[in-house]
């Protein structure tokens, strides 16, 4: 396969069409479903702790720091659990908040440790399966596939899938729980401020769609460029003696510069997408926060809301938009994982062209006899290397294959060992 053909195959594999490769990865989690279940439970608890933290600030402000009279709050029932004395109440809140933070740290540490170790086990199993499959493939497969590309499958593509397990899906699920919990608390406390806080979501959705489309195209190009660089380096470094023998260093450097430039251009476009997405979401989130300050301030002056409620909404707004800002990174991880999974499973689904028989026949008594009878063979198409070749070598007979370079001497030995089928 030519280098250009290999490049286009890599580019085609990078097309993100569905999530079936990711769903197929789930079978590698089955042996560790107990660990995964524990990680999910810890993640739910850790996310719940993040959701309730701003409520402590509201209680401290509305009950002790700046108590105000106004419309009864939906969280007023929590005041019944706290003492009326400000010093004692603030002490209780501070101790409870500190304990919550420390417990959240311990749970977050445990969840990350369990998920990271599970990801390493899964990657160990996947790499072992890929390497075992490579050893079963016929020699002709390695003639058509550069070694650099196969090394990419076992190394960087598997590492990308590991990042999906440990940082992509886990973080995305945790962010979803946090966002859902924040929305529920906001609407429970003050639905008017909640609607104002979420008013910019349609614009954020539009920015996200634009980013997704642009980043997807840029990412396909980066994956193709990386695979092409690996294949080029492997070919030229392993064949450096040939490059130097024929004085092709300048030509090889020119070709590598072109491939390297394609990689740089692809990454430039991907970086540009990230650089535009983060500030855009930041501007929209600031608009939402400004609306909370203005409208919430008027509500506090009119006695329709308490100061602690506005402060709590401001904190929730920041927590709400942080995961959305990180969406670009998580989306990139998902895109990388889908493309890598497609490549890995395409390799695993490659059937060997030469398979040993289920019931091999024992060799006859004259096993030392070798005979080629009207053998035709071509590595590709009808570019015949051997044409109607016949000869026999008897046991104990000394034979020699003589011919110019490319005459087919090595091919005869390859066929004898059944590296290829006639």
mmCIF file of C-alpha atoms in Angstrom, residues 48-352:
data_model
loop_
_atom_site.group_PDB
_atom_site.id
_atom_site.type_symbol
_atom_site.label_atom_id
_atom_site.label_comp_id
_atom_site.label_asym_id
_atom_site.label_seq_id
_atom_site.Cartn_x
_atom_site.Cartn_y
_atom_site.Cartn_z
ATOM 1 C CA UNK A 48 -23.987 15.532 45.772
ATOM 2 C CA UNK A 49 -21.445 17.150 48.075
ATOM 3 C CA UNK A 50 -20.596 19.692 45.389
ATOM 4 C CA UNK A 51 -24.270 20.529 44.943
ATOM 5 C CA UNK A 52 -25.003 21.277 48.615
ATOM 6 C CA UNK A 53 -21.920 23.386 49.397
ATOM 7 C CA UNK A 54 -23.377 26.787 48.298
ATOM 8 C CA UNK A 55 -26.343 26.220 50.614
ATOM 9 C CA UNK A 56 -23.995 26.680 53.585
ATOM 10 C CA UNK A 57 -23.162 30.208 52.382
ATOM 11 C CA UNK A 58 -26.842 31.063 52.053
ATOM 12 C CA UNK A 59 -27.619 29.884 55.571
ATOM 13 C CA UNK A 60 -24.647 31.771 57.042
ATOM 14 C CA UNK A 61 -25.651 35.026 55.326
ATOM 15 C CA UNK A 62 -29.424 34.902 55.793
ATOM 16 C CA UNK A 63 -29.430 33.577 59.371
ATOM 17 C CA UNK A 64 -26.380 35.225 60.942
ATOM 18 C CA UNK A 65 -24.351 37.648 58.797
ATOM 19 C CA UNK A 66 -27.110 39.695 57.138
ATOM 20 C CA UNK A 67 -30.487 38.486 58.357
ATOM 21 C CA UNK A 68 -33.322 40.024 56.362
ATOM 22 C CA UNK A 69 -37.055 39.802 56.379
ATOM 23 C CA UNK A 70 -38.707 38.962 53.136
ATOM 24 C CA UNK A 71 -40.694 36.382 51.320
ATOM 25 C CA UNK A 72 -40.304 32.967 53.023
ATOM 26 C CA UNK A 73 -37.599 30.886 51.365
ATOM 27 C CA UNK A 74 -38.011 27.283 50.283
ATOM 28 C CA UNK A 75 -34.932 26.374 52.339
ATOM 29 C CA UNK A 76 -36.174 28.075 55.513
ATOM 30 C CA UNK A 77 -36.837 24.681 57.086
ATOM 31 C CA UNK A 78 -33.092 24.163 57.427
ATOM 32 C CA UNK A 79 -32.974 26.977 60.001
ATOM 33 C CA UNK A 80 -34.818 24.756 62.483
ATOM 34 C CA UNK A 81 -31.710 22.570 62.706
ATOM 35 C CA UNK A 82 -29.398 25.448 63.611
ATOM 36 C CA UNK A 83 -29.047 27.410 66.884
ATOM 37 C CA UNK A 84 -30.267 31.002 67.050
ATOM 38 C CA UNK A 85 -26.994 32.313 68.522
ATOM 39 C CA UNK A 86 -24.849 33.705 65.619
ATOM 40 C CA UNK A 87 -21.482 32.636 67.021
ATOM 41 C CA UNK A 88 -22.650 29.136 67.785
ATOM 42 C CA UNK A 89 -24.544 28.847 64.510
ATOM 43 C CA UNK A 90 -21.605 30.026 62.408
ATOM 44 C CA UNK A 91 -19.324 27.627 64.269
ATOM 45 C CA UNK A 92 -21.646 24.748 63.533
ATOM 46 C CA UNK A 93 -21.877 25.703 59.870
ATOM 47 C CA UNK A 94 -18.093 26.072 59.604
ATOM 48 C CA UNK A 95 -17.469 22.683 61.190
ATOM 49 C CA UNK A 96 -20.085 20.988 59.039
ATOM 50 C CA UNK A 97 -18.745 22.664 55.907
ATOM 51 C CA UNK A 98 -15.162 21.664 56.730
ATOM 52 C CA UNK A 99 -16.209 18.079 57.414
ATOM 53 C CA UNK A 100 -18.116 18.025 54.119
ATOM 54 C CA UNK A 101 -15.073 19.298 52.202
ATOM 55 C CA UNK A 102 -12.732 16.764 53.806
ATOM 56 C CA UNK A 103 -15.157 13.909 53.262
ATOM 57 C CA UNK A 104 -15.658 15.027 49.666
ATOM 58 C CA UNK A 105 -11.888 15.016 49.159
ATOM 59 C CA UNK A 106 -11.613 11.460 50.514
ATOM 60 C CA UNK A 107 -14.515 10.226 48.384
ATOM 61 C CA UNK A 108 -13.163 11.973 45.275
ATOM 62 C CA UNK A 109 -9.743 10.425 45.876
ATOM 63 C CA UNK A 110 -11.264 6.969 46.258
ATOM 64 C CA UNK A 111 -13.404 7.352 43.165
ATOM 65 C CA UNK A 112 -10.474 8.528 41.040
ATOM 66 C CA UNK A 113 -8.240 5.726 42.334
ATOM 67 C CA UNK A 114 -10.811 3.021 41.627
ATOM 68 C CA UNK A 115 -11.575 4.328 38.133
ATOM 69 C CA UNK A 116 -7.940 4.877 37.189
ATOM 70 C CA UNK A 117 -6.966 1.370 38.284
ATOM 71 C CA UNK A 118 -9.949 -0.084 36.430
ATOM 72 C CA UNK A 119 -8.894 1.771 33.303
ATOM 73 C CA UNK A 120 -5.387 0.308 33.564
ATOM 74 C CA UNK A 121 -6.788 -3.211 33.880
ATOM 75 C CA UNK A 122 -8.989 -2.677 30.833
ATOM 76 C CA UNK A 123 -6.100 -1.287 28.789
ATOM 77 C CA UNK A 124 -3.922 -4.231 29.843
ATOM 78 C CA UNK A 125 -6.547 -6.658 28.548
ATOM 79 C CA UNK A 126 -7.037 -4.694 25.338
ATOM 80 C CA UNK A 127 -3.327 -4.424 24.534
ATOM 81 C CA UNK A 128 -2.848 -8.126 25.191
ATOM 82 C CA UNK A 129 -5.722 -8.956 22.839
ATOM 83 C CA UNK A 130 -4.385 -6.653 20.094
ATOM 84 C CA UNK A 131 -0.862 -8.084 20.290
ATOM 85 C CA UNK A 132 -2.159 -11.647 20.294
ATOM 86 C CA UNK A 133 -4.295 -10.868 17.251
ATOM 87 C CA UNK A 134 -1.336 -9.304 15.420
ATOM 88 C CA UNK A 135 0.650 -12.486 15.913
ATOM 89 C CA UNK A 136 -2.114 -14.503 14.250
ATOM 90 C CA UNK A 137 -2.337 -12.336 11.137
ATOM 91 C CA UNK A 138 -0.702 -13.450 7.922
ATOM 92 C CA UNK A 139 2.529 -11.917 6.649
ATOM 93 C CA UNK A 140 0.751 -10.248 3.743
ATOM 94 C CA UNK A 141 -1.125 -8.043 6.208
ATOM 95 C CA UNK A 142 2.157 -6.520 7.375
ATOM 96 C CA UNK A 143 3.179 -5.888 3.768
ATOM 97 C CA UNK A 144 0.136 -3.641 3.330
ATOM 98 C CA UNK A 145 0.149 -1.949 6.733
ATOM 99 C CA UNK A 146 3.094 0.163 7.901
ATOM 100 C CA UNK A 147 4.520 -0.944 11.221
ATOM 101 C CA UNK A 148 4.306 2.622 12.519
ATOM 102 C CA UNK A 149 0.543 2.575 12.106
ATOM 103 C CA UNK A 150 0.239 -0.746 13.939
ATOM 104 C CA UNK A 151 2.401 0.593 16.762
ATOM 105 C CA UNK A 152 0.014 3.573 16.974
ATOM 106 C CA UNK A 153 -2.892 1.162 17.424
ATOM 107 C CA UNK A 154 -1.264 -0.574 20.382
ATOM 108 C CA UNK A 155 0.155 2.547 22.042
ATOM 109 C CA UNK A 156 -1.463 5.931 21.459
ATOM 110 C CA UNK A 157 -4.911 4.650 20.439
ATOM 111 C CA UNK A 158 -5.143 2.446 23.533
ATOM 112 C CA UNK A 159 -3.914 5.345 25.690
ATOM 113 C CA UNK A 160 -6.711 7.476 24.248
ATOM 114 C CA UNK A 161 -9.266 4.842 25.218
ATOM 115 C CA UNK A 162 -7.782 4.782 28.717
ATOM 116 C CA UNK A 163 -8.310 8.539 28.933
ATOM 117 C CA UNK A 164 -11.924 7.972 27.923
ATOM 118 C CA UNK A 165 -12.487 5.581 30.820
ATOM 119 C CA UNK A 166 -10.636 7.631 33.430
ATOM 120 C CA UNK A 167 -11.386 11.245 32.452
ATOM 121 C CA UNK A 168 -13.960 11.368 29.679
ATOM 122 C CA UNK A 169 -17.031 9.331 30.554
ATOM 123 C CA UNK A 170 -16.523 9.587 34.311
ATOM 124 C CA UNK A 171 -16.126 13.354 34.291
ATOM 125 C CA UNK A 172 -18.979 13.775 31.831
ATOM 126 C CA UNK A 173 -21.312 11.684 33.989
ATOM 127 C CA UNK A 174 -20.240 13.572 37.118
ATOM 128 C CA UNK A 175 -20.785 16.926 35.410
ATOM 129 C CA UNK A 176 -24.225 15.822 34.269
ATOM 130 C CA UNK A 177 -25.205 14.894 37.830
ATOM 131 C CA UNK A 178 -23.911 18.234 39.142
ATOM 132 C CA UNK A 179 -25.729 20.220 36.448
ATOM 133 C CA UNK A 180 -28.970 18.325 37.038
ATOM 134 C CA UNK A 181 -28.713 18.848 40.791
ATOM 135 C CA UNK A 182 -27.954 22.560 40.431
ATOM 136 C CA UNK A 183 -30.937 23.080 38.126
ATOM 137 C CA UNK A 184 -33.174 21.277 40.599
ATOM 138 C CA UNK A 185 -31.995 23.395 43.561
ATOM 139 C CA UNK A 186 -32.289 26.642 41.584
ATOM 140 C CA UNK A 187 -35.870 25.995 40.556
ATOM 141 C CA UNK A 188 -36.747 24.764 44.030
ATOM 142 C CA UNK A 189 -35.501 27.958 45.673
ATOM 143 C CA UNK A 190 -36.494 30.673 43.175
ATOM 144 C CA UNK A 191 -37.817 29.787 39.743
ATOM 145 C CA UNK A 192 -37.568 33.360 38.426
ATOM 146 C CA UNK A 193 -33.853 33.621 39.181
ATOM 147 C CA UNK A 194 -33.420 30.087 37.841
ATOM 148 C CA UNK A 195 -34.933 31.032 34.479
ATOM 149 C CA UNK A 196 -32.716 34.108 34.353
ATOM 150 C CA UNK A 197 -29.627 32.013 35.130
ATOM 151 C CA UNK A 198 -30.396 29.522 32.377
ATOM 152 C CA UNK A 199 -31.494 32.104 29.792
ATOM 153 C CA UNK A 200 -28.130 31.980 28.009
ATOM 154 C CA UNK A 201 -28.218 28.203 27.515
ATOM 155 C CA UNK A 202 -29.638 28.415 23.934
ATOM 156 C CA UNK A 203 -26.723 30.649 22.924
ATOM 157 C CA UNK A 204 -24.244 28.306 24.639
ATOM 158 C CA UNK A 205 -25.855 25.402 22.768
ATOM 159 C CA UNK A 206 -25.370 27.213 19.459
ATOM 160 C CA UNK A 207 -21.707 27.941 20.264
ATOM 161 C CA UNK A 208 -21.209 24.310 21.272
ATOM 162 C CA UNK A 209 -22.668 23.011 17.988
ATOM 163 C CA UNK A 210 -20.403 25.311 15.969
ATOM 164 C CA UNK A 211 -17.402 24.210 18.013
ATOM 165 C CA UNK A 212 -18.308 20.538 17.640
ATOM 166 C CA UNK A 213 -18.509 20.700 13.860
ATOM 167 C CA UNK A 214 -15.273 22.652 13.517
ATOM 168 C CA UNK A 215 -13.360 20.596 16.068
ATOM 169 C CA UNK A 216 -14.514 17.304 14.555
ATOM 170 C CA UNK A 217 -13.019 18.130 11.165
ATOM 171 C CA UNK A 218 -9.788 19.411 12.732
ATOM 172 C CA UNK A 219 -9.456 16.350 14.931
ATOM 173 C CA UNK A 220 -9.858 13.910 12.016
ATOM 174 C CA UNK A 221 -6.950 15.636 10.341
ATOM 175 C CA UNK A 222 -4.771 15.463 13.463
ATOM 176 C CA UNK A 223 -5.322 11.720 13.870
ATOM 177 C CA UNK A 224 -4.542 11.094 10.206
ATOM 178 C CA UNK A 225 -1.424 13.271 10.391
ATOM 179 C CA UNK A 226 -0.138 11.529 13.534
ATOM 180 C CA UNK A 227 -0.605 8.085 11.990
ATOM 181 C CA UNK A 228 1.167 9.230 8.829
ATOM 182 C CA UNK A 229 4.108 10.630 10.822
ATOM 183 C CA UNK A 230 4.452 7.358 12.738
ATOM 184 C CA UNK A 231 4.385 5.312 9.542
ATOM 185 C CA UNK A 232 6.924 7.604 7.830
ATOM 186 C CA UNK A 233 9.308 7.566 10.794
ATOM 187 C CA UNK A 234 9.177 3.814 11.172
ATOM 188 C CA UNK A 235 9.814 3.249 7.465
ATOM 189 C CA UNK A 236 12.732 5.653 7.204
ATOM 190 C CA UNK A 237 14.392 4.963 10.552
ATOM 191 C CA UNK A 238 14.307 1.195 10.056
ATOM 192 C CA UNK A 239 15.567 1.673 6.499
ATOM 193 C CA UNK A 240 18.107 4.404 7.270
ATOM 194 C CA UNK A 241 20.935 2.408 5.677
ATOM 195 C CA UNK A 242 19.060 2.415 2.369
ATOM 196 C CA UNK A 243 18.303 6.142 2.653
ATOM 197 C CA UNK A 244 21.967 6.946 3.229
ATOM 198 C CA UNK A 245 23.193 4.446 0.628
ATOM 199 C CA UNK A 246 21.235 6.171 -2.142
ATOM 200 C CA UNK A 247 21.852 9.679 -0.760
ATOM 201 C CA UNK A 248 18.132 10.335 -0.194
ATOM 202 C CA UNK A 249 18.440 12.312 3.045
ATOM 203 C CA UNK A 250 17.372 15.606 1.440
ATOM 204 C CA UNK A 251 14.391 13.995 -0.274
ATOM 205 C CA UNK A 252 13.295 12.265 2.958
ATOM 206 C CA UNK A 253 13.628 15.521 4.899
ATOM 207 C CA UNK A 254 11.467 17.341 2.319
ATOM 208 C CA UNK A 255 8.746 14.694 2.539
ATOM 209 C CA UNK A 256 8.840 14.708 6.333
ATOM 210 C CA UNK A 257 8.557 18.510 6.380
ATOM 211 C CA UNK A 258 5.397 18.257 4.296
ATOM 212 C CA UNK A 259 3.846 15.643 6.596
ATOM 213 C CA UNK A 260 4.920 17.579 9.681
ATOM 214 C CA UNK A 261 3.390 20.762 8.257
ATOM 215 C CA UNK A 262 0.064 18.982 7.723
ATOM 216 C CA UNK A 263 0.139 17.921 11.367
ATOM 217 C CA UNK A 264 0.901 21.475 12.494
ATOM 218 C CA UNK A 265 -1.898 22.931 10.385
ATOM 219 C CA UNK A 266 -4.398 20.390 11.726
ATOM 220 C CA UNK A 267 -3.430 21.141 15.333
ATOM 221 C CA UNK A 268 -3.577 24.876 14.630
ATOM 222 C CA UNK A 269 -7.209 24.570 13.581
ATOM 223 C CA UNK A 270 -8.021 22.441 16.635
ATOM 224 C CA UNK A 271 -6.320 24.956 18.948
ATOM 225 C CA UNK A 272 -8.215 27.804 17.285
ATOM 226 C CA UNK A 273 -11.508 26.042 18.000
ATOM 227 C CA UNK A 274 -10.590 25.674 21.685
ATOM 228 C CA UNK A 275 -9.360 29.268 21.896
ATOM 229 C CA UNK A 276 -12.694 30.571 20.582
ATOM 230 C CA UNK A 277 -14.960 28.244 22.553
ATOM 231 C CA UNK A 278 -13.694 29.001 26.061
ATOM 232 C CA UNK A 279 -13.981 32.831 25.827
ATOM 233 C CA UNK A 280 -17.393 32.561 24.155
ATOM 234 C CA UNK A 281 -18.812 30.465 27.003
ATOM 235 C CA UNK A 282 -17.088 32.747 29.528
ATOM 236 C CA UNK A 283 -18.772 35.832 28.049
ATOM 237 C CA UNK A 284 -22.189 34.190 28.083
ATOM 238 C CA UNK A 285 -21.724 32.982 31.665
ATOM 239 C CA UNK A 286 -20.728 36.510 32.750
ATOM 240 C CA UNK A 287 -23.911 37.831 31.141
ATOM 241 C CA UNK A 288 -25.945 35.354 33.195
ATOM 242 C CA UNK A 289 -24.113 36.355 36.386
ATOM 243 C CA UNK A 290 -24.651 40.038 35.637
ATOM 244 C CA UNK A 291 -28.366 39.366 35.201
ATOM 245 C CA UNK A 292 -28.484 37.595 38.571
ATOM 246 C CA UNK A 293 -26.771 40.541 40.280
ATOM 247 C CA UNK A 294 -29.110 43.136 38.745
ATOM 248 C CA UNK A 295 -32.386 41.264 39.058
ATOM 249 C CA UNK A 296 -31.463 39.664 42.397
ATOM 250 C CA UNK A 297 -30.452 43.059 43.806
ATOM 251 C CA UNK A 298 -33.844 44.498 42.901
ATOM 252 C CA UNK A 299 -35.553 41.485 44.471
ATOM 253 C CA UNK A 300 -33.571 41.922 47.708
ATOM 254 C CA UNK A 301 -34.431 45.656 47.880
ATOM 255 C CA UNK A 302 -38.090 44.860 47.265
ATOM 256 C CA UNK A 303 -38.081 42.215 49.993
ATOM 257 C CA UNK A 304 -38.937 39.458 47.506
ATOM 258 C CA UNK A 305 -35.665 37.577 48.025
ATOM 259 C CA UNK A 306 -32.932 37.274 50.609
ATOM 260 C CA UNK A 307 -29.310 38.296 50.106
ATOM 261 C CA UNK A 308 -28.067 34.785 50.787
ATOM 262 C CA UNK A 309 -30.246 33.473 47.972
ATOM 263 C CA UNK A 310 -28.629 35.835 45.470
ATOM 264 C CA UNK A 311 -25.147 34.865 46.682
ATOM 265 C CA UNK A 312 -26.063 31.195 46.404
ATOM 266 C CA UNK A 313 -27.323 31.719 42.847
ATOM 267 C CA UNK A 314 -24.066 33.457 41.932
ATOM 268 C CA UNK A 315 -22.064 30.509 43.250
ATOM 269 C CA UNK A 316 -24.296 28.019 41.471
ATOM 270 C CA UNK A 317 -23.973 29.986 38.246
ATOM 271 C CA UNK A 318 -20.183 29.681 38.373
ATOM 272 C CA UNK A 319 -20.415 25.976 39.170
ATOM 273 C CA UNK A 320 -22.986 25.503 36.411
ATOM 274 C CA UNK A 321 -20.909 27.044 33.630
ATOM 275 C CA UNK A 322 -17.552 25.488 34.576
ATOM 276 C CA UNK A 323 -18.523 22.017 33.258
ATOM 277 C CA UNK A 324 -19.870 23.611 30.092
ATOM 278 C CA UNK A 325 -16.554 25.402 29.572
ATOM 279 C CA UNK A 326 -14.777 22.069 30.000
ATOM 280 C CA UNK A 327 -17.105 20.530 27.434
ATOM 281 C CA UNK A 328 -14.612 21.228 24.651
ATOM 282 C CA UNK A 329 -11.951 19.137 26.366
ATOM 283 C CA UNK A 330 -14.369 16.327 27.129
ATOM 284 C CA UNK A 331 -15.731 16.440 23.593
ATOM 285 C CA UNK A 332 -12.208 16.154 22.239
ATOM 286 C CA UNK A 333 -11.607 13.123 24.457
ATOM 287 C CA UNK A 334 -14.812 11.512 23.189
ATOM 288 C CA UNK A 335 -13.934 12.208 19.553
ATOM 289 C CA UNK A 336 -10.441 10.827 20.046
ATOM 290 C CA UNK A 337 -11.839 7.750 21.760
ATOM 291 C CA UNK A 338 -14.414 7.071 19.022
ATOM 292 C CA UNK A 339 -11.806 7.402 16.277
ATOM 293 C CA UNK A 340 -9.286 5.280 18.213
ATOM 294 C CA UNK A 341 -11.908 2.630 18.966
ATOM 295 C CA UNK A 342 -12.817 2.443 15.277
ATOM 296 C CA UNK A 343 -9.186 1.866 14.361
ATOM 297 C CA UNK A 344 -8.579 -0.684 17.117
ATOM 298 C CA UNK A 345 -11.691 -2.697 16.293
ATOM 299 C CA UNK A 346 -10.986 -2.539 12.561
ATOM 300 C CA UNK A 347 -7.654 -4.186 13.369
ATOM 301 C CA UNK A 348 -9.241 -6.758 15.686
ATOM 302 C CA UNK A 349 -11.907 -7.553 13.071
ATOM 303 C CA UNK A 350 -9.279 -8.271 10.403
ATOM 304 C CA UNK A 351 -9.455 -11.983 9.676
ATOM 305 C CA UNK A 352 -6.219 -13.829 8.868
#
